[in-house]
Amino acid sequence: MTQTLLSAKNVTRRFGGLVAIDNVSVDLDRGQVHAVIGTNGAGKSTLINVLSGEIPPNEGSIIMNGTDITRWPQPNRARAGLGRSYQRTTIFPTLTVHENCRLSAQAKHQKFWSWATPAKNCRISNEAADRALELTGLAEYADHTAGLLSHGGKRQLEIAMCLATHPTVLLLDEPLAGMGAEETDRMLDLLDSLKKEHAILLVEHDMDAVFRISDLITVMVNGTVIAHGDPEAIRTNHEVQTAYLGEDE
Amino acid sequence: EVKVGFMLPYSGTYAQLGEAIENGFKMYVEEQGGKLAGQEVTYFRVDDESNPSKGPDNANRLIKRDNVDILIGTVHSGVAMALAKAATESDVTLIIPNAGAVAITGPLCSKNVFRSSFSNWQPGYAMGVVAAEDGHKKAVTISWNYAAGKESTDGFKEAFEKGGGEVVEHLTLPFPQVEFQPLLTEIASIKPDVVYTFFAGGGAVKFVQDYAAAGLKDQIPLVGAGFLTDGTLKAQGESAQGLRTALHYADGLDNELDKKFRENYSEKYPDLPPDVYAVQGYDAAQMLAAGMEAVDGDVSKKDQMRDAIRNATIKSPRGDFTISKSGNPVQDFYLREVKGMDNVPVKIAVEDLADPSRGCKLM
Amino acid sequence: MHSSIRNFILPLLLFVVTALLPLVTSEYYTALIVKIMIYSLFALSLQLLVGCTGLISLGHAAFFGISAYAVTLLSPQYESGNLLWMLPVSIGIAMVYALITGALSLRTKGVYFIMVTLAFAQMAYYVFHDTKIGGGSDGIYLYVRPEFRIGDWVILNLDNAYVFYMFVLVCLTLTWVFLAMLMRSRFGAALTGILVNEQRMRAAGFSTFGYKLTAYIIASGLGGLAGILYAAKDGYVNPELMNWEQSGLVLLMVILGGMGRLSGAVIGTITLILLQEIFQSQALFGEFAVHWHLTFGLAIIILVALMPKGLIGLPEQLRARRRSSAGSPAAH
Amino acid sequence: MTVLINAQGLNTFYGASHVLFNVNLKIQAGESVGLLGRNGMGKTTLIRTLMGHLRPTSGNIVIRDKDHTRSAPYQVAREGVAYVPEGRGIFPNLNVRENLLVAARSGVNGRNDWNYDRVLETFPRLTERLGHGGQQLSGGEQQMLAIGRALMTNPDILILDEATEGLAPLIVAEIWRIIDTIRKSGVSTLIVDRNFRKVLANTDRCVVLEKGVVVEEKDSATLSKQPELLTRYLGV
Amino acid sequence: MDPVIFLIQCLNAVQYGLLLFLVASGLTLIFGIMGIINLAHGSFYMIGAYMAFALGPLVEQYVGGGFVTTLLACVILSAILGYFLEWAFYSYLYHRDHLQQVLMTYGLILVFEELRSIIIDNDVHGVDTPSWLSGAISLGDIMTYPTYRLFISVVCLVVAGLLYWLLTHTRLGMMIRAGASNRDMINSLGIDINRLFRIVFALGVALAAFAGAIAAPVSSVYPGMGHSILIICFVVVVIGGIGSIKGAFVAAMLIGFVDTFGQVLFPQAAGVLVYVMMAAILLFKPEGLFKQG
Ligand SMILES: Nc1ncnc2c1ncn2[C@@H]1O[C@H](COP(=O)(O)OP(=O)(O)OP(=O)(O)O)[C@@H](O)[C@H]1O
Ligand SMILES: Nc1ncnc2c1ncn2[C@@H]1O[C@H](COP(=O)(O)OP(=O)(O)OP(=O)(O)O)[C@@H](O)[C@H]1O
Ligand SMILES: [Mg+2]
Ligand SMILES: [Mg+2]
């Protein structure tokens, strides 16, 4: 009884003459980690951008919980439960780590007419922020200025901010990049625990991690899907090996 | 002791004019031995930057901070508006040594405000009379799209059409743009008998040069309010030769007072020409003197002093003039022609020309 | 205890002292303080855009001027207009202009935004400069200061200098309090987020356009309020009030004071106006006062050179210098 | 063997926070050194200090017998030190071709092993994108470009800070192969990478940083046989 | 409009556009490419014009050269001035907020204007057209067109071409653009960015001054002349798309046409037309016509 939370149907996106994603369809189900892997420039980030509403697709449609959201602007999709992280760290560098998360969490409770109450007293947002920091292991850095974190720290914060909005669908663009071995482990455990309640799209180049955690894998090359299946099928797929994985070491 | 406050442009486009006005004023006072009606004169000065939005504050520097008795200012019409308002509110006597905004001695006139110069309407009207007399029938006027330009060309139009001509087109360009070429082309396509223009300073220099360079000068006579060729001849060079303009002053008037004035001024300020601005400053001092004489130097008798100024006849280098009820000079306007570095008088265009001061309740 | 002094007692004291100042200073300095307060209000409104939301506008004077003109044109010629309705209407006109131009200009970013706001302000400028609506380039008078009244009952007569002074002071204080609360609220937090990283805000679920437009309209309304006060102060309005140089001036005040903090706008305003005042003073500089642009310009250059974070950053800067004498990132 | 870089007793601060504590680092010509440590331990800080982007409060940096403690980055770079920064530092407003050409320079003793064509041969993917702006590249493409650009300066030592981040496995393998070739051609390398196994396999020697202190400095081969140390310092 | 007049107006438009481009080209370099918001650009234009006015007689007297020598002297002196200013003032601002530059350059405007008033004076001055260029070509039946204006146009085209080539086809151009987007990185590649920027800045100042000097015979020199040109230059750069020489060129031409025909066809709205056009363009192309990269 899987429940499809988000699906892309025959999505195409072009940049000028370049077809960044070509007729791609994916389904994200609750309880699954769906990994999208593929060569550099294959269009994985573009896919996430299209799903999250950052850029519109040229063709195809995007359905969330049965609603066609193709024309929705990004903020509306986010409020409907679509959370994303960026491949290139996108945080609020001048705010503290905690504020970064609180601000993200606040998106669900904007109430911008309530000008009398200070934002920092918003209990729900604070709790969401605390929890996100706890989960990503940043709790001890809560009061640090985000821009002064090390690269790895910023990458963790990137995920924490995504979690703070309580999304139901997570679109993670290379969440493990820049993280050390220990943090990687923690993150994988976290994804594992999140997947019961969420649908997760994972774009990642760390193959150990991908094979360890994902339930389904889609492989893209030059904008098109060349393979789709469970990890074992992908691992042994010859085409994938020559195009992406390289011969087993 | 009487405190005189100069609110004049000491920086920016009009700085030169501000300096000339102050020099003229001070020269008259010094000729009287540094005193007017027996009172020692002390000066305060504020740079108005020709910026109307700072006008009220600058005016208040003199009125409220320095507590001056008399205000002298200024060149820019918008700033003069602000100054007139502030002066009226505090009931300080103001003598405007240049700005020609018609409204100040028109609908906004006030018993404490005088002008030692002209209203924008006046030179335009005078020139219009001459242009019609010369038999021109079809005229084009051109100026910046601002109040002063409009007022001047309106004056021209009034007289010119009264004399049987017609102003077929009023061309404008946005202030302070100086790209005249398109409008010159437009003039060439209309082919009027005469072109009347109101420009001053840098704009005047460039317009006259461009007009000549476009080859129009020999085809269509260019006339204007006197500022077109006042203080700008050196920069305009050859291109201004022979231009005819109307103003209440000219170089080399047949008048003893003027000769003496020019001699003294050139001696005192060898770098600066004895121009109309210096005369206006000089006469502002004369107007003040006339008022103060009447009250024996007691400037607190404001009403008496002002009445005296209104009734005075000023013996000016430009020729004698009186002052209208609205506070504007009633004076002769000369037709001048540029010869060398001088605006030589040709004839009197209109004698004792008074601004109609429409809308002024004092009239 | 300590923070309550800082947050409550100190401002109150400041308010009281300022309120009492006209009793001891001369008429001129009272007028100067009024001018500073009006410009502070104006700068505060711009700070909301520039320092708090990251929207650098070079057309803010448009709203200042539009409201100033509105209140002047709405006033009957020879009697006192009633601010009770003129104030909201004049501010409203500026806000409507802000709604239209803001909705359009917010499509652009960065320098392009700067220039589009400039363009819209220049449009307003030329409308008043080149047409007869408001007396053209010469401007028009507001003959009688407006007042607040209900029926025949005059609540506040701004013609009284002290009443006017207090009215300006109260407007400034309320604006400050309003903006301070605004910036602490969720709305303000969202603006800060937009300032720092708009992309992320959208990804989190904030419709940033609406926020920016709201901020733009609020700022314009407050700028308009400053314009109304200005018109009431001098009784004279001129198109130059909405020229880009006026917009630039208030922007300079914000930058000089320091961006992002409300106090920055006020400190910047005070400094800039006082510097002008000092360098123009014949009493201090004698004949050289004529060349005050030179000294004023040099003073600005020196201030910028010495204070990377604006005037409000100064205490912090000094503390930092004392703490670590060396070991900062190499300045290349 | 000559010493290429010799840093002694480096202490570096960010404002008031002390990040590097008496760090010593010596790199010989042709030697390959790995820099290991968890997130936030100061690896990048050390590299930026060496490059001259940060100025140490004490200690000194000698490159090729010349003191470069107070040098600007371009002076360090001219000693044949090439740098691929964390986050890549692509010029967004230049296209791929320009990004490469702007860096082109011959090495310290006139070496010219790397040129435009060879870089493109190494990263064929870039060939397809020559006219595109740096901003429009995918993450991995940017990474290739950053490495290619560093090579265009014909360096004697290549500093790679997380150079394989965001690259597809095939490319990563390729990059390690290139690093290996570069290394074999006598160019020194200083490598920071999250894949410590690869670092250990591709370097002669490793330095482990913890909280800004050098806690271990060993032959890579030796270190890889001591999993307890790796667990302690890297948490694996 | 009759066709001859129409053609003459087109010529006017092109010529005005070219002159605008020349003045704006230095700004494109400093603002568009180096990313410095330099309000003092108008002052450099003014300085160039006044140099042409003040140096002309001196050059004639001591060096014996004519107009071209004067131009050369202006360019060299202003480049030195630019180099010095960058070192003394601007180099501190790169790692600061962009808006601080605005403040500093505003201070510089005031200083330059006042120095101009102290050193020269506040008068309006004309600068003579060199005799070998003082002829005119006749247009239509009563108009003529000064040769000197054509000369300016040719010079503008040459400068436009050179600048385009310099920025897009030379390594120096790449370095400048790269340095503007990431100073640290270009530094890490072994390029002395400080000196490079100093040179570029000097070049930008020299361009502005050159524009002022070459335009002086047609525009005359007067206080505040730099002021009025500044905003329109920013408009040119922004409409064209920041950092694009081609864009600046097209934008200058557009403004030339809009302004010329605006004055003739819609005189009442002439003042706002340029701004209306800018707003319209930016609303449809929020990054200008030819945004770089
Ligand atoms: N804004 C853009 N304009 C033009 N081309 C773009 C743009 N964004 C991406 N591209 C191109 O589209 C293709 C797909 O890019 P995308 O970022 O989706 O790749 P990716 O699969 O995420 O790669 P990587 O694993 O390297 O991050 C790339 O060739 C890229 O250069
Ligand atoms: N600009 C800065 N200002 C203040 N502190 C900083 C700054 N940059 C980094 N830090 C701090 O310095 C420490 C070392 O950071 P550094 O970037 O050198 O770590 P790293 O070892 O490279 O980590 P990573 O593997 O995550 O890249 C961290 O605690 C970080 O928070
Ligand atoms: Mg990607
Ligand atoms: Mg690092």
Coordinates of C-alpha atoms in Angstrom, one line a residue, chain A residues 14-238:
Chain A
R14 CA 15.4 23.0 -22.1
F15 CA 18.0 25.7 -21.7
G16 CA 18.3 27.3 -25.1
G17 CA 19.2 24.4 -27.3
L18 CA 20.3 22.1 -24.5
V19 CA 17.7 19.6 -23.3
A20 CA 18.6 19.3 -19.7
I21 CA 15.9 16.8 -18.9
D22 CA 14.1 15.0 -21.6
N23 CA 10.8 13.3 -21.0
V24 CA 11.5 12.2 -17.4
S25 CA 8.9 10.6 -15.1
V26 CA 9.5 9.8 -11.5
D27 CA 7.2 8.8 -8.7
L28 CA 8.0 9.5 -5.0
D29 CA 6.3 7.2 -2.6
R30 CA 5.9 7.5 1.1
G31 CA 8.2 5.1 2.8
Q32 CA 10.8 5.1 0.1
V33 CA 14.1 6.6 -0.7
H34 CA 14.2 7.2 -4.4
A35 CA 17.7 7.9 -5.5
V36 CA 18.4 9.6 -8.8
I37 CA 22.0 9.2 -9.9
G38 CA 23.7 10.0 -13.1
T39 CA 26.6 11.6 -14.8
N40 CA 27.5 15.2 -14.1
G41 CA 25.3 17.5 -16.0
A42 CA 22.7 14.7 -16.5
G43 CA 20.0 17.0 -15.3
K44 CA 19.5 15.8 -11.7
S45 CA 19.6 19.2 -10.1
T46 CA 17.4 20.5 -12.9
L47 CA 14.9 17.8 -12.1
I48 CA 14.8 18.9 -8.5
N49 CA 14.5 22.5 -9.6
V50 CA 11.5 21.6 -11.8
L51 CA 9.9 19.6 -9.0
S52 CA 10.3 22.2 -6.4
G53 CA 9.1 25.0 -8.7
E54 CA 12.3 26.9 -8.9
I55 CA 12.1 26.8 -12.7
P56 CA 9.0 25.8 -14.8
P57 CA 9.2 22.7 -17.1
N58 CA 8.7 23.2 -20.8
E59 CA 6.6 20.1 -21.0
G60 CA 5.0 17.6 -18.7
S61 CA 3.2 17.9 -15.5
I62 CA 3.9 17.6 -11.8
I63 CA 1.3 16.0 -9.5
M64 CA 1.3 16.3 -5.7
N65 CA -1.2 14.3 -3.7
G66 CA -3.4 14.1 -6.7
T67 CA -3.3 17.8 -7.4
D68 CA -1.6 19.2 -10.5
I69 CA 0.9 21.7 -9.2
T70 CA 2.8 22.3 -12.5
R71 CA 1.8 26.0 -12.4
W72 CA 2.2 26.6 -8.7
P73 CA 5.0 29.0 -7.7
Q74 CA 7.7 27.6 -5.5
P75 CA 6.6 29.0 -2.2
N76 CA 3.2 27.5 -2.5
R77 CA 4.7 24.1 -3.2
A78 CA 6.9 24.5 -0.2
R79 CA 4.1 25.3 2.1
A80 CA 2.2 22.3 0.7
G81 CA 5.0 20.1 2.0
L82 CA 7.8 20.1 -0.5
G83 CA 11.1 20.6 1.1
R84 CA 14.4 20.8 -0.8
S85 CA 18.1 21.2 -0.2
Y86 CA 20.6 22.8 -2.5
Q87 CA 23.7 21.4 -4.1
R88 CA 25.4 24.7 -3.6
T89 CA 25.0 25.7 0.0
T90 CA 22.1 28.2 0.3
I91 CA 21.8 29.4 3.8
F92 CA 21.4 32.7 5.6
P93 CA 25.1 33.3 6.4
T94 CA 24.6 36.3 8.7
L95 CA 22.1 34.7 11.0
T96 CA 22.8 32.2 13.6
V97 CA 22.4 28.5 13.0
H98 CA 19.2 28.4 15.1
E99 CA 17.8 31.5 13.4
N100 CA 18.4 29.8 10.0
C101 CA 16.2 26.9 11.0
R102 CA 13.6 29.0 12.8
L103 CA 13.1 31.2 9.9
S104 CA 12.6 28.2 7.6
A105 CA 10.1 26.7 10.1
Q106 CA 8.3 30.0 10.3
A107 CA 7.2 29.6 6.7
K108 CA 4.5 27.3 7.8
H109 CA 3.2 29.9 10.3
Q110 CA 3.7 33.1 8.6
K111 CA 0.9 35.2 10.1
F112 CA 2.5 38.3 8.8
W113 CA -0.3 40.4 10.2
S114 CA 0.7 39.7 13.8
W115 CA 3.2 42.4 14.2
A116 CA 3.0 42.7 17.9
T117 CA 4.6 39.4 18.8
P118 CA 8.3 39.0 18.2
A119 CA 9.3 36.3 15.8
K120 CA 11.7 34.7 18.3
N121 CA 8.8 33.9 20.6
C122 CA 7.1 31.7 18.0
R123 CA 7.0 28.5 19.9
I124 CA 6.2 26.2 17.1
S125 CA 9.0 27.5 14.9
N126 CA 11.5 27.3 17.8
E127 CA 10.6 23.7 18.5
A128 CA 10.8 22.8 14.9
A129 CA 14.2 24.4 14.7
D130 CA 15.5 22.7 17.8
R131 CA 14.4 19.4 16.5
A132 CA 16.0 19.9 13.1
L133 CA 19.3 20.8 14.7
E134 CA 19.1 17.9 17.0
L135 CA 18.5 15.5 14.2
T136 CA 21.4 16.8 12.1
G137 CA 23.8 17.0 15.0
L138 CA 24.2 20.8 14.9
A139 CA 22.6 21.5 18.3
E140 CA 25.9 22.5 19.9
Y141 CA 26.4 25.1 17.1
A142 CA 23.0 26.6 17.5
D143 CA 24.3 30.0 18.4
H144 CA 27.1 30.2 15.9
T145 CA 26.9 32.5 12.9
A146 CA 26.0 30.3 10.0
G147 CA 28.4 31.9 7.6
L148 CA 31.3 31.1 9.8
L149 CA 30.7 27.3 9.9
S150 CA 33.1 25.1 8.1
H151 CA 32.0 23.7 4.8
G152 CA 30.7 20.5 6.3
G153 CA 28.8 22.4 8.9
K154 CA 27.1 24.4 6.3
R155 CA 26.1 21.3 4.4
Q156 CA 24.5 19.9 7.6
L157 CA 22.7 23.2 8.2
E158 CA 21.4 23.0 4.6
I159 CA 19.6 19.7 5.5
A160 CA 18.5 21.0 8.9
M161 CA 16.8 24.0 7.3
C162 CA 15.0 21.7 4.9
L163 CA 13.8 19.5 7.8
A164 CA 12.7 22.5 9.9
T165 CA 9.8 23.2 7.4
H166 CA 8.3 19.7 8.2
P167 CA 8.1 18.7 4.6
T168 CA 6.4 15.5 3.5
V169 CA 8.4 15.2 0.4
L170 CA 12.2 15.7 0.7
L171 CA 14.2 16.6 -2.4
L172 CA 17.8 16.4 -1.4
D173 CA 20.5 17.5 -3.8
E174 CA 23.7 15.8 -2.8
P175 CA 23.2 16.1 0.9
L176 CA 26.3 14.1 1.7
A177 CA 28.7 16.2 -0.3
G178 CA 31.3 17.8 2.0
M179 CA 30.3 15.8 5.0
G180 CA 32.9 13.7 6.8
A181 CA 32.6 10.0 7.4
E182 CA 30.9 10.4 10.8
E183 CA 28.4 12.9 9.6
T184 CA 27.6 10.8 6.6
D185 CA 26.7 7.9 8.9
R186 CA 24.5 10.1 10.9
M187 CA 22.8 11.5 7.9
L188 CA 22.1 8.1 6.5
D189 CA 20.6 7.0 9.7
L190 CA 18.5 10.1 9.7
L191 CA 17.2 9.5 6.2
D192 CA 16.4 5.9 7.2
S193 CA 14.3 7.1 10.1
L194 CA 12.6 9.8 8.1
K195 CA 11.6 7.6 5.3
K196 CA 8.7 6.0 7.2
E197 CA 6.8 9.2 7.1
H198 CA 8.2 10.9 4.1
A199 CA 8.9 10.5 0.4
I200 CA 12.5 11.2 -0.3
L201 CA 14.2 12.0 -3.5
L202 CA 18.0 11.6 -3.1
V203 CA 20.5 12.9 -5.6
E204 CA 23.9 11.7 -4.6
H205 CA 27.2 10.6 -6.0
D206 CA 28.3 8.6 -3.0
M207 CA 27.5 5.2 -4.3
D208 CA 28.1 3.3 -1.0
A209 CA 25.5 5.5 0.6
V210 CA 23.1 5.3 -2.3
F211 CA 23.2 1.5 -2.4
R212 CA 23.0 1.3 1.3
I213 CA 19.8 3.4 1.8
S214 CA 17.8 3.6 -1.4
D215 CA 14.8 1.5 -2.3
L216 CA 14.6 2.6 -5.9
I217 CA 17.2 4.0 -8.2
T218 CA 16.8 6.1 -11.4
V219 CA 19.8 6.6 -13.5
M220 CA 20.1 9.6 -15.8
V221 CA 22.5 10.4 -18.5
N222 CA 22.4 13.5 -20.6
G223 CA 18.9 14.3 -19.6
T224 CA 17.3 11.0 -20.2
V225 CA 16.6 8.1 -17.9
I226 CA 18.7 5.1 -18.9
A227 CA 17.7 2.7 -16.1
H228 CA 15.3 2.4 -13.3
G229 CA 15.0 -0.3 -10.7
D230 CA 16.0 -1.6 -7.3
P231 CA 19.6 -1.2 -6.2
E232 CA 20.7 -4.7 -7.2
A233 CA 19.4 -4.4 -10.7
I234 CA 21.1 -1.1 -11.1
R235 CA 24.4 -2.3 -9.7
T236 CA 24.5 -5.1 -12.3
N237 CA 23.1 -3.1 -15.1
H238 CA 25.9 -3.0 -17.8

